[in-house]
Amino acid sequence: AYYENVIVSKPDPAVALITLNRPNALNALNAAHFNDISSALREADQDPATGAMVITGSDKAFAAGADIKEMKDKTFAEAYTSNYLANWEVIAKLRKPVIAAVSGYAHCHTSLGNVAIYVTLVGKLGGGLELALQADILLAAPSAKLGQPEINLGVIPGGGGTQRLARLIGKSRTMEMVLTGRIIDAEEAERWGLVNRVVREDSGVVDAAIKLAKEVASKGRVAVTAGKEAVNAAFELSLSEGLRFERRLFHSLFATKDQKEGMTAFAEKRKPEWTHS
Ligand code: HXC
């Protein structure tokens, strides 16, 4: 499908690359842009050929947050009755892994893997960071700048920034980001565990994200889906419920051909051939 604000490509037959493309607004996320992002991600999630997705922005900005000009005149009644931002969670509901490559600005709401959550993390601010925070793995370019600057606009993060960030980097660091709006750089984000790592290689953060996505996509899909679901359960369940959920999922994988193939291949000292079944 063609999208006005998003470029979709296949750098590898098993990897979908979704690039936020609203350059004259630094990938600020207006309604049309966000609809394009969520449709492109959902399409890739449902495509049987795709094993993992990478989301990224431009060198200058993964995503500079929600579109302030679009939000400016919204009333409480409009925001409340339309449940503004309720569709934000679409990324968190995807079944396949999403890697965000963040360069430039990423306001913290983004989390798709390189965008406003600033996910091929060149940078994400506000909604950008919150978008990125919904990705499963975050890689940052050295230029990435992440922040939740909403406090400077008279509001607070509305895309999960206060909740996901607090779980990721702890209460006091989240408080500092949310209450001061301070933008942190890639090094600090790495130290705080906000991103997996800063990609310093010349080939860049998007290439590194694609490489990682290819590796994930080369595994058995049933097990990858189970692994993502089990890790995500750690954020929702108590430890004993989570351990029980994990063990049941583990048991269920003994019903798959991929488990028989994986363990047989190990015993026969050869590479497994996954059938994703
Ligand atoms: C609308 C934006 C925008 C935004 C940038 N632009 N960010 N438009 N919404 N969030 C537009 C500018 O108006 C300008 O358009 C063009 O993009 C280039 O931006 P500049 O400001 O000229 O660039 P620069 O000087 O390099 O500064 C970059 C920046 C700054 C530091 C990222 O643009 C900035 O502070 N942006 C706002 C970031 C922010 O507060 N984000 C949080 C939003 S609230 P024109 O037409 O003037 O040239 C939020 C809530 C999320 O995200 C809720 C859940 C999703």
CSV table of N, CA, C and O in Angstrom, one decimal, residues 22-139:
chain,number,residue,atom,x,y,z
A,22,ARG,N,7.8,12.7,7.3
A,22,ARG,CA,7.1,14.0,7.3
A,22,ARG,C,8.2,15.1,7.6
A,22,ARG,O,8.2,15.7,8.6
A,23,PRO,N,9.2,15.2,6.6
A,23,PRO,CA,10.4,15.9,7.0
A,23,PRO,C,10.2,17.4,7.3
A,23,PRO,O,10.9,17.9,8.2
A,24,ASN,N,9.3,18.1,6.7
A,24,ASN,CA,9.2,19.5,7.0
A,24,ASN,C,8.6,19.8,8.4
A,24,ASN,O,8.6,20.9,8.8
A,25,ALA,N,8.1,18.8,9.1
A,25,ALA,CA,7.7,19.0,10.5
A,25,ALA,C,8.5,18.1,11.4
A,25,ALA,O,8.0,17.8,12.5
A,26,LEU,N,9.7,17.7,11.0
A,26,LEU,CA,10.5,16.8,11.8
A,26,LEU,C,9.8,15.6,12.3
A,26,LEU,O,10.0,15.1,13.4
A,27,ASN,N,8.9,15.0,11.4
A,27,ASN,CA,8.2,13.8,11.7
A,27,ASN,C,7.2,14.0,12.9
A,27,ASN,O,6.9,13.1,13.6
A,28,ALA,N,6.8,15.2,13.1
A,28,ALA,CA,5.8,15.4,14.2
A,28,ALA,C,4.6,14.6,13.8
A,28,ALA,O,4.2,14.5,12.6
A,29,LEU,N,3.9,14.0,14.8
A,29,LEU,CA,2.9,13.0,14.5
A,29,LEU,C,1.5,13.6,14.5
A,29,LEU,O,0.9,13.8,15.6
A,30,ASN,N,1.0,13.9,13.3
A,30,ASN,CA,-0.4,14.4,13.3
A,30,ASN,C,-1.3,13.1,13.1
A,30,ASN,O,-0.8,12.0,12.9
A,31,ALA,N,-2.6,13.3,13.0
A,31,ALA,CA,-3.5,12.1,12.9
A,31,ALA,C,-3.2,11.3,11.7
A,31,ALA,O,-3.1,10.1,11.7
A,32,ALA,N,-3.0,12.0,10.5
A,32,ALA,CA,-2.8,11.3,9.3
A,32,ALA,C,-1.5,10.5,9.3
A,32,ALA,O,-1.5,9.3,8.9
A,33,HIS,N,-0.5,11.1,9.9
A,33,HIS,CA,0.8,10.5,10.0
A,33,HIS,C,0.7,9.2,10.9
A,33,HIS,O,1.2,8.1,10.5
A,34,PHE,N,0.0,9.4,12.0
A,34,PHE,CA,-0.1,8.3,12.9
A,34,PHE,C,-0.9,7.1,12.3
A,34,PHE,O,-0.6,6.0,12.5
A,35,ASN,N,-2.0,7.5,11.6
A,35,ASN,CA,-2.7,6.4,10.9
A,35,ASN,C,-1.9,5.7,9.9
A,35,ASN,O,-2.0,4.4,9.8
A,36,ASP,N,-1.0,6.4,9.2
A,36,ASP,CA,-0.1,5.7,8.2
A,36,ASP,C,0.8,4.8,8.9
A,36,ASP,O,1.1,3.7,8.5
A,37,ILE,N,1.4,5.3,10.0
A,37,ILE,CA,2.4,4.5,10.8
A,37,ILE,C,1.7,3.2,11.3
A,37,ILE,O,2.2,2.1,11.1
A,38,SER,N,0.5,3.3,11.9
A,38,SER,CA,-0.1,2.2,12.4
A,38,SER,C,-0.6,1.2,11.4
A,38,SER,O,-0.5,0.0,11.5
A,39,SER,N,-1.1,1.7,10.2
A,39,SER,CA,-1.5,0.8,9.1
A,39,SER,C,-0.3,0.1,8.6
A,39,SER,O,-0.4,-1.1,8.3
A,40,ALA,N,0.8,0.8,8.3
A,40,ALA,CA,2.0,0.2,7.8
A,40,ALA,C,2.5,-0.9,8.7
A,40,ALA,O,2.9,-2.0,8.3
A,41,LEU,N,2.5,-0.7,10.0
A,41,LEU,CA,3.0,-1.7,11.0
A,41,LEU,C,2.1,-2.9,11.0
A,41,LEU,O,2.5,-4.0,11.0
A,42,ARG,N,0.8,-2.6,11.0
A,42,ARG,CA,-0.2,-3.7,11.1
A,42,ARG,C,-0.1,-4.6,9.8
A,42,ARG,O,-0.1,-5.8,9.9
A,43,GLU,N,0.1,-3.9,8.7
A,43,GLU,CA,0.2,-4.7,7.4
A,43,GLU,C,1.5,-5.6,7.5
A,43,GLU,O,1.4,-6.7,7.1
A,44,ALA,N,2.6,-5.0,8.0
A,44,ALA,CA,3.8,-5.9,8.1
A,44,ALA,C,3.6,-7.0,9.1
A,44,ALA,O,4.1,-8.1,8.9
A,45,ASP,N,2.9,-6.7,10.2
A,45,ASP,CA,2.7,-7.7,11.2
A,45,ASP,C,1.9,-8.9,10.6
A,45,ASP,O,2.0,-10.0,11.1
A,46,GLN,N,1.0,-8.6,9.7
A,46,GLN,CA,0.1,-9.6,9.1
A,46,GLN,C,0.7,-10.3,7.9
A,46,GLN,O,0.2,-11.3,7.4
A,47,ASP,N,1.8,-9.8,7.4
A,47,ASP,CA,2.4,-10.4,6.2
A,47,ASP,C,3.2,-11.6,6.6
A,47,ASP,O,4.2,-11.5,7.3
A,48,PRO,N,2.9,-12.8,6.1
A,48,PRO,CA,3.5,-14.0,6.5
A,48,PRO,C,5.0,-14.0,6.1
A,48,PRO,O,5.8,-14.7,6.8
A,49,ALA,N,5.5,-13.2,5.1
A,49,ALA,CA,6.9,-13.2,4.7
A,49,ALA,C,7.7,-12.4,5.7
A,49,ALA,O,8.9,-12.6,5.8
A,50,THR,N,7.1,-11.5,6.5
A,50,THR,CA,7.9,-10.7,7.4
A,50,THR,C,8.1,-11.3,8.8
A,50,THR,O,7.1,-11.8,9.4
A,51,GLY,N,9.3,-11.3,9.2
A,51,GLY,CA,9.6,-11.9,10.6
A,51,GLY,C,9.9,-10.8,11.6
A,51,GLY,O,9.8,-11.1,12.8
A,52,ALA,N,10.3,-9.6,11.2
A,52,ALA,CA,10.5,-8.5,12.2
A,52,ALA,C,10.4,-7.2,11.5
A,52,ALA,O,10.6,-7.1,10.2
A,53,MET,N,10.2,-6.1,12.2
A,53,MET,CA,10.0,-4.8,11.6
A,53,MET,C,11.0,-3.8,12.2
A,53,MET,O,11.4,-3.9,13.4
A,54,VAL,N,11.5,-2.9,11.4
A,54,VAL,CA,12.3,-1.8,11.9
A,54,VAL,C,11.5,-0.5,11.7
A,54,VAL,O,11.0,-0.3,10.6
A,55,ILE,N,11.5,0.3,12.7
A,55,ILE,CA,10.9,1.6,12.5
A,55,ILE,C,11.9,2.7,12.7
A,55,ILE,O,12.7,2.6,13.7
A,56,THR,N,12.0,3.7,11.8
A,56,THR,CA,13.0,4.7,12.0
A,56,THR,C,12.4,6.0,11.4
A,56,THR,O,11.4,6.1,10.8
A,57,GLY,N,13.2,7.1,11.7
A,57,GLY,CA,12.8,8.4,11.2
A,57,GLY,C,13.9,8.9,10.2
A,57,GLY,O,14.4,8.2,9.4
A,58,SER,N,14.2,10.2,10.3
A,58,SER,CA,15.3,10.7,9.5
A,58,SER,C,16.5,10.9,10.4
A,58,SER,O,16.5,10.7,11.6
A,59,ASP,N,17.6,11.4,9.8
A,59,ASP,CA,18.8,11.7,10.6
A,59,ASP,C,18.5,12.8,11.6
A,59,ASP,O,19.1,12.7,12.7
A,60,LYS,N,17.7,13.7,11.2
A,60,LYS,CA,17.5,14.9,12.1
A,60,LYS,C,16.5,14.5,13.2
A,60,LYS,O,16.6,15.1,14.3
A,61,ALA,N,15.5,13.7,12.8
A,61,ALA,CA,14.5,13.4,13.8
A,61,ALA,C,13.8,12.1,13.6
A,61,ALA,O,13.3,11.8,12.5
A,62,PHE,N,13.8,11.3,14.6
A,62,PHE,CA,12.9,10.1,14.6
A,62,PHE,C,11.5,10.6,14.6
A,62,PHE,O,10.7,10.4,13.7
A,63,ALA,N,11.2,11.4,15.6
A,63,ALA,CA,9.9,12.1,15.6
A,63,ALA,C,9.9,13.1,16.7
A,63,ALA,O,10.2,12.9,17.9
A,64,ALA,N,9.5,14.4,16.3
A,64,ALA,CA,9.5,15.5,17.3
A,64,ALA,C,8.3,15.5,18.1
A,64,ALA,O,7.8,16.6,18.6
A,65,GLY,N,7.7,14.4,18.3
A,65,GLY,CA,6.5,14.3,19.2
A,65,GLY,C,5.2,14.5,18.5
A,65,GLY,O,5.2,14.5,17.2
A,66,ALA,N,4.1,14.6,19.2
A,66,ALA,CA,2.8,14.8,18.6
A,66,ALA,C,2.8,16.2,17.9
A,66,ALA,O,3.6,17.0,18.3
A,67,ASP,N,1.9,16.4,17.0
A,67,ASP,CA,1.9,17.6,16.2
A,67,ASP,C,1.3,18.7,17.1
A,67,ASP,O,0.0,18.7,17.3
A,68,ILE,N,2.1,19.7,17.5
A,68,ILE,CA,1.6,20.7,18.5
A,68,ILE,C,0.6,21.6,17.8
A,68,ILE,O,-0.4,22.0,18.4
A,69,LYS,N,0.8,21.9,16.5
A,69,LYS,CA,-0.1,22.8,15.8
A,69,LYS,C,-1.5,22.1,15.7
A,69,LYS,O,-2.5,22.8,15.8
A,70,GLU,N,-1.5,20.8,15.5
A,70,GLU,CA,-2.8,20.1,15.5
A,70,GLU,C,-3.5,20.0,16.8
A,70,GLU,O,-4.7,20.1,16.9
A,71,MET,N,-2.7,20.0,17.9
A,71,MET,CA,-3.2,19.8,19.3
A,71,MET,C,-3.7,21.1,19.8
A,71,MET,O,-4.6,21.2,20.7
A,72,LYS,N,-3.1,22.2,19.4
A,72,LYS,CA,-3.2,23.5,20.0
A,72,LYS,C,-4.6,23.9,20.4
A,72,LYS,O,-4.9,24.4,21.5
A,73,ASP,N,-5.6,23.8,19.4
A,73,ASP,CA,-6.9,24.3,19.7
A,73,ASP,C,-7.9,23.3,20.2
A,73,ASP,O,-9.1,23.6,20.3
A,74,LYS,N,-7.4,22.1,20.4
A,74,LYS,CA,-8.3,21.0,20.8
A,74,LYS,C,-8.9,21.4,22.2
A,74,LYS,O,-8.2,21.8,23.1
A,75,THR,N,-10.2,21.1,22.4
A,75,THR,CA,-10.8,21.3,23.7
A,75,THR,C,-10.8,20.0,24.5
A,75,THR,O,-10.6,18.9,23.9
A,76,PHE,N,-11.0,20.2,25.8
A,76,PHE,CA,-11.2,19.0,26.6
A,76,PHE,C,-12.2,18.1,26.1
A,76,PHE,O,-12.1,16.9,26.0
A,77,ALA,N,-13.4,18.7,25.8
A,77,ALA,CA,-14.5,17.8,25.3
A,77,ALA,C,-14.2,17.0,24.1
A,77,ALA,O,-14.5,15.8,24.0
A,78,GLU,N,-13.5,17.7,23.1
A,78,GLU,CA,-13.1,17.0,21.9
A,78,GLU,C,-12.1,15.8,22.2
A,78,GLU,O,-12.2,14.7,21.7
A,79,ALA,N,-11.1,16.2,23.0
A,79,ALA,CA,-10.1,15.2,23.3
A,79,ALA,C,-10.7,14.0,24.1
A,79,ALA,O,-10.4,12.8,23.8
A,80,TYR,N,-11.6,14.3,25.0
A,80,TYR,CA,-12.2,13.3,25.9
A,80,TYR,C,-13.2,12.4,25.2
A,80,TYR,O,-13.1,11.2,25.2
A,81,THR,N,-14.1,13.1,24.4
A,81,THR,CA,-15.1,12.3,23.8
A,81,THR,C,-14.6,11.5,22.6
A,81,THR,O,-15.1,10.4,22.3
A,82,SER,N,-13.5,11.9,21.9
A,82,SER,CA,-13.0,11.1,20.8
A,82,SER,C,-11.9,10.2,21.4
A,82,SER,O,-11.3,9.4,20.6
A,83,ASN,N,-11.7,10.2,22.7
A,83,ASN,CA,-10.6,9.4,23.3
A,83,ASN,C,-9.3,9.5,22.5
A,83,ASN,O,-8.6,8.6,22.1
A,84,TYR,N,-8.9,10.8,22.4
A,84,TYR,CA,-7.7,11.2,21.6
A,84,TYR,C,-6.5,10.4,22.1
A,84,TYR,O,-6.3,10.3,23.3
A,85,LEU,N,-5.8,9.8,21.2
A,85,LEU,CA,-4.6,9.0,21.4
A,85,LEU,C,-4.9,7.6,21.8
A,85,LEU,O,-3.9,6.8,22.1
A,86,ALA,N,-6.1,7.2,21.9
A,86,ALA,CA,-6.4,5.8,22.3
A,86,ALA,C,-5.8,4.8,21.3
A,86,ALA,O,-5.5,3.6,21.7
A,87,ASN,N,-5.7,5.2,20.0
A,87,ASN,CA,-5.1,4.2,19.0
A,87,ASN,C,-3.6,4.2,19.1
A,87,ASN,O,-2.9,3.5,18.3
A,88,TRP,N,-3.0,4.9,20.1
A,88,TRP,CA,-1.6,5.0,20.3
A,88,TRP,C,-1.0,3.6,20.6
A,88,TRP,O,0.2,3.3,20.3
A,89,GLU,N,-1.8,2.8,21.2
A,89,GLU,CA,-1.2,1.5,21.7
A,89,GLU,C,-1.1,0.5,20.6
A,89,GLU,O,-0.7,-0.7,20.9
A,90,VAL,N,-1.4,0.8,19.4
A,90,VAL,CA,-1.4,-0.2,18.3
A,90,VAL,C,0.0,-0.8,18.2
A,90,VAL,O,0.1,-2.1,18.0
A,91,ILE,N,1.0,-0.1,18.4
A,91,ILE,CA,2.4,-0.7,18.2
A,91,ILE,C,2.7,-1.7,19.3
A,91,ILE,O,3.3,-2.8,19.1
A,92,ALA,N,2.2,-1.4,20.5
A,92,ALA,CA,2.4,-2.3,21.6
A,92,ALA,C,1.7,-3.7,21.4
A,92,ALA,O,2.0,-4.7,22.0
A,93,LYS,N,0.7,-3.6,20.6
A,93,LYS,CA,-0.1,-4.8,20.4
A,93,LYS,C,0.3,-5.7,19.2
A,93,LYS,O,-0.2,-6.8,19.0
A,94,LEU,N,1.4,-5.3,18.5
A,94,LEU,CA,1.9,-6.0,17.3
A,94,LEU,C,2.4,-7.4,17.9
A,94,LEU,O,3.0,-7.4,18.9
A,95,ARG,N,2.3,-8.4,17.1
A,95,ARG,CA,2.8,-9.7,17.5
A,95,ARG,C,4.2,-9.9,17.2
A,95,ARG,O,5.0,-10.7,17.9
A,96,LYS,N,4.7,-9.3,16.1
A,96,LYS,CA,6.1,-9.5,15.7
A,96,LYS,C,7.0,-8.5,16.3
A,96,LYS,O,6.5,-7.3,16.5
A,97,PRO,N,8.2,-8.8,16.5
A,97,PRO,CA,9.2,-7.8,17.1
A,97,PRO,C,9.4,-6.6,16.3
A,97,PRO,O,9.4,-6.6,15.0
A,98,VAL,N,9.5,-5.4,17.0
A,98,VAL,CA,9.7,-4.1,16.3
A,98,VAL,C,11.0,-3.6,16.9
A,98,VAL,O,11.2,-3.5,18.1
A,99,ILE,N,11.9,-3.2,16.0
A,99,ILE,CA,13.2,-2.6,16.5
A,99,ILE,C,13.1,-1.1,16.0
A,99,ILE,O,12.9,-0.8,14.9
A,100,ALA,N,13.4,-0.3,17.0
A,100,ALA,CA,13.3,1.2,16.7
A,100,ALA,C,14.8,1.6,16.5
A,100,ALA,O,15.7,1.4,17.3
A,101,ALA,N,15.0,2.3,15.4
A,101,ALA,CA,16.3,2.9,15.1
A,101,ALA,C,16.2,4.4,15.3
A,101,ALA,O,15.5,5.1,14.4
A,102,VAL,N,16.7,5.0,16.3
A,102,VAL,CA,16.5,6.4,16.6
A,102,VAL,C,17.7,7.3,16.3
A,102,VAL,O,18.7,7.1,16.9
A,103,SER,N,17.5,8.3,15.5
A,103,SER,CA,18.5,9.3,15.3
A,103,SER,C,17.8,10.7,15.5
A,103,SER,O,16.6,10.8,15.4
A,104,GLY,N,18.6,11.7,15.9
A,104,GLY,CA,18.0,13.0,16.1
A,104,GLY,C,17.0,13.1,17.2
A,104,GLY,O,17.1,12.3,18.2
A,105,TYR,N,16.0,13.9,17.1
A,105,TYR,CA,15.1,14.2,18.2
A,105,TYR,C,14.0,13.1,18.3
A,105,TYR,O,13.5,12.7,17.3
A,106,ALA,N,13.8,12.6,19.5
A,106,ALA,CA,12.7,11.7,19.7
A,106,ALA,C,12.1,12.1,21.0
A,106,ALA,O,12.7,11.9,22.1
A,107,HIS,N,10.9,12.7,20.9
A,107,HIS,CA,10.3,13.0,22.2
A,107,HIS,C,9.7,11.6,22.6
A,107,HIS,O,9.2,10.9,21.9
A,108,CYS,N,9.8,11.4,23.9
A,108,CYS,CA,9.7,10.1,24.5
A,108,CYS,C,8.5,9.2,24.2
A,108,CYS,O,8.5,8.1,24.5
A,109,HIS,N,7.4,9.8,23.6
A,109,HIS,CA,6.2,8.9,23.4
A,109,HIS,C,6.4,7.8,22.4
A,109,HIS,O,5.7,6.8,22.4
A,110,THR,N,7.3,8.0,21.5
A,110,THR,CA,7.4,7.1,20.4
A,110,THR,C,8.1,5.8,20.8
A,110,THR,O,9.0,5.8,21.6
A,111,SER,N,7.9,4.8,20.2
A,111,SER,CA,8.5,3.6,20.6
A,111,SER,C,8.5,2.6,19.6
A,111,SER,O,8.6,1.4,19.9
A,112,LEU,N,8.2,3.0,18.4
A,112,LEU,CA,8.1,2.0,17.4
A,112,LEU,C,9.4,1.3,17.1
A,112,LEU,O,9.5,0.5,16.2
A,113,GLY,N,10.4,1.6,17.5
A,113,GLY,CA,11.6,1.0,17.1
A,113,GLY,C,12.6,2.0,16.5
A,113,GLY,O,13.6,2.0,16.7
A,114,ASN,N,12.9,3.3,15.8
A,114,ASN,CA,13.7,4.5,15.3
A,114,ASN,C,12.9,5.8,15.1
A,114,ASN,O,13.4,6.6,14.4
A,115,VAL,N,11.7,6.0,15.7
A,115,VAL,CA,10.9,7.2,15.4
A,115,VAL,C,10.7,8.2,16.5
A,115,VAL,O,11.6,8.8,17.0
A,116,ALA,N,9.5,8.6,16.9
A,116,ALA,CA,9.3,9.7,17.8
A,116,ALA,C,9.5,9.1,19.2
A,116,ALA,O,9.8,9.9,20.1
A,117,ILE,N,9.2,8.0,19.3
A,117,ILE,CA,9.7,7.5,20.5
A,117,ILE,C,11.1,7.6,20.2
A,117,ILE,O,11.7,6.8,19.8
A,118,TYR,N,11.6,8.2,19.5
A,118,TYR,CA,12.7,8.3,18.6
A,118,TYR,C,13.5,7.0,18.6
A,118,TYR,O,14.4,6.7,19.3
A,119,VAL,N,13.0,6.0,17.7
A,119,VAL,CA,13.6,4.6,17.7
A,119,VAL,C,14.8,4.2,16.8
A,119,VAL,O,15.6,3.5,17.3
A,120,THR,N,14.9,4.3,15.4
A,120,THR,CA,16.3,4.1,14.9
A,120,THR,C,17.0,5.3,15.6
A,120,THR,O,17.1,6.4,15.0
A,121,LEU,N,17.0,5.3,16.8
A,121,LEU,CA,17.1,6.5,17.6
A,121,LEU,C,18.1,7.5,17.2
A,121,LEU,O,19.1,7.6,17.8
A,122,VAL,N,17.7,8.3,16.2
A,122,VAL,CA,18.5,9.5,16.0
A,122,VAL,C,17.9,10.5,17.0
A,122,VAL,O,18.5,11.5,17.3
A,123,GLY,N,16.7,10.4,17.3
A,123,GLY,CA,16.1,11.3,18.2
A,123,GLY,C,14.6,11.2,18.3
A,123,GLY,O,13.9,11.1,17.3
A,124,LYS,N,14.1,11.3,19.5
A,124,LYS,CA,12.7,11.3,19.7
A,124,LYS,C,12.3,12.2,20.9
A,124,LYS,O,12.8,12.1,21.9
A,125,LEU,N,11.3,13.0,20.6
A,125,LEU,CA,10.8,13.9,21.7
A,125,LEU,C,9.3,13.6,21.9
A,125,LEU,O,8.6,13.5,21.0
A,126,GLY,N,8.9,13.6,23.2
A,126,GLY,CA,7.5,13.5,23.5
A,126,GLY,C,6.9,12.3,22.9
A,126,GLY,O,7.4,11.2,23.1
A,127,GLY,N,5.9,12.5,22.1
A,127,GLY,CA,5.2,11.3,21.5
A,127,GLY,C,6.2,10.5,20.7
A,127,GLY,O,6.0,9.3,20.5
A,128,GLY,N,7.3,11.1,20.1
A,128,GLY,CA,8.3,10.3,19.4
A,128,GLY,C,8.9,9.3,20.3
A,128,GLY,O,9.1,8.2,20.0
A,129,LEU,N,9.3,9.8,21.5
A,129,LEU,CA,9.9,8.9,22.5
A,129,LEU,C,8.9,7.8,22.9
A,129,LEU,O,9.2,6.6,23.0
A,130,GLU,N,7.7,8.3,23.1
A,130,GLU,CA,6.6,7.3,23.5
A,130,GLU,C,6.4,6.3,22.5
A,130,GLU,O,6.1,5.1,22.8
A,131,LEU,N,6.5,6.7,21.2
A,131,LEU,CA,6.4,5.7,20.1
A,131,LEU,C,7.5,4.7,20.2
A,131,LEU,O,7.3,3.5,20.1
A,132,ALA,N,8.7,5.2,20.4
A,132,ALA,CA,9.9,4.4,20.4
A,132,ALA,C,9.8,3.4,21.6
A,132,ALA,O,10.3,2.3,21.6
A,133,LEU,N,9.2,3.9,22.7
A,133,LEU,CA,9.2,3.1,23.9
A,133,LEU,C,8.3,1.9,23.7
A,133,LEU,O,8.3,1.0,24.5
A,134,GLN,N,7.5,1.9,22.7
A,134,GLN,CA,6.6,0.8,22.4
A,134,GLN,C,7.4,-0.3,21.6
A,134,GLN,O,6.9,-1.4,21.4
A,135,ALA,N,8.5,0.1,21.1
A,135,ALA,CA,9.3,-0.9,20.3
A,135,ALA,C,9.8,-1.9,21.3
A,135,ALA,O,9.9,-1.7,22.5
A,136,ASP,N,10.3,-3.0,20.7
A,136,ASP,CA,10.8,-4.1,21.6
A,136,ASP,C,12.3,-3.9,21.9
A,136,ASP,O,12.8,-4.3,22.9
A,137,ILE,N,13.0,-3.4,20.9
A,137,ILE,CA,14.4,-3.2,21.0
A,137,ILE,C,14.7,-1.8,20.5
A,137,ILE,O,14.2,-1.5,19.4
A,138,LEU,N,15.5,-1.0,21.2
A,138,LEU,CA,15.8,0.3,20.7
A,138,LEU,C,17.3,0.5,20.5
A,138,LEU,O,18.1,0.3,21.4
A,139,LEU,N,17.7,1.0,19.3
A,139,LEU,CA,19.0,1.3,19.0
A,139,LEU,C,19.1,2.8,18.7
A,139,LEU,O,18.2,3.4,18.1
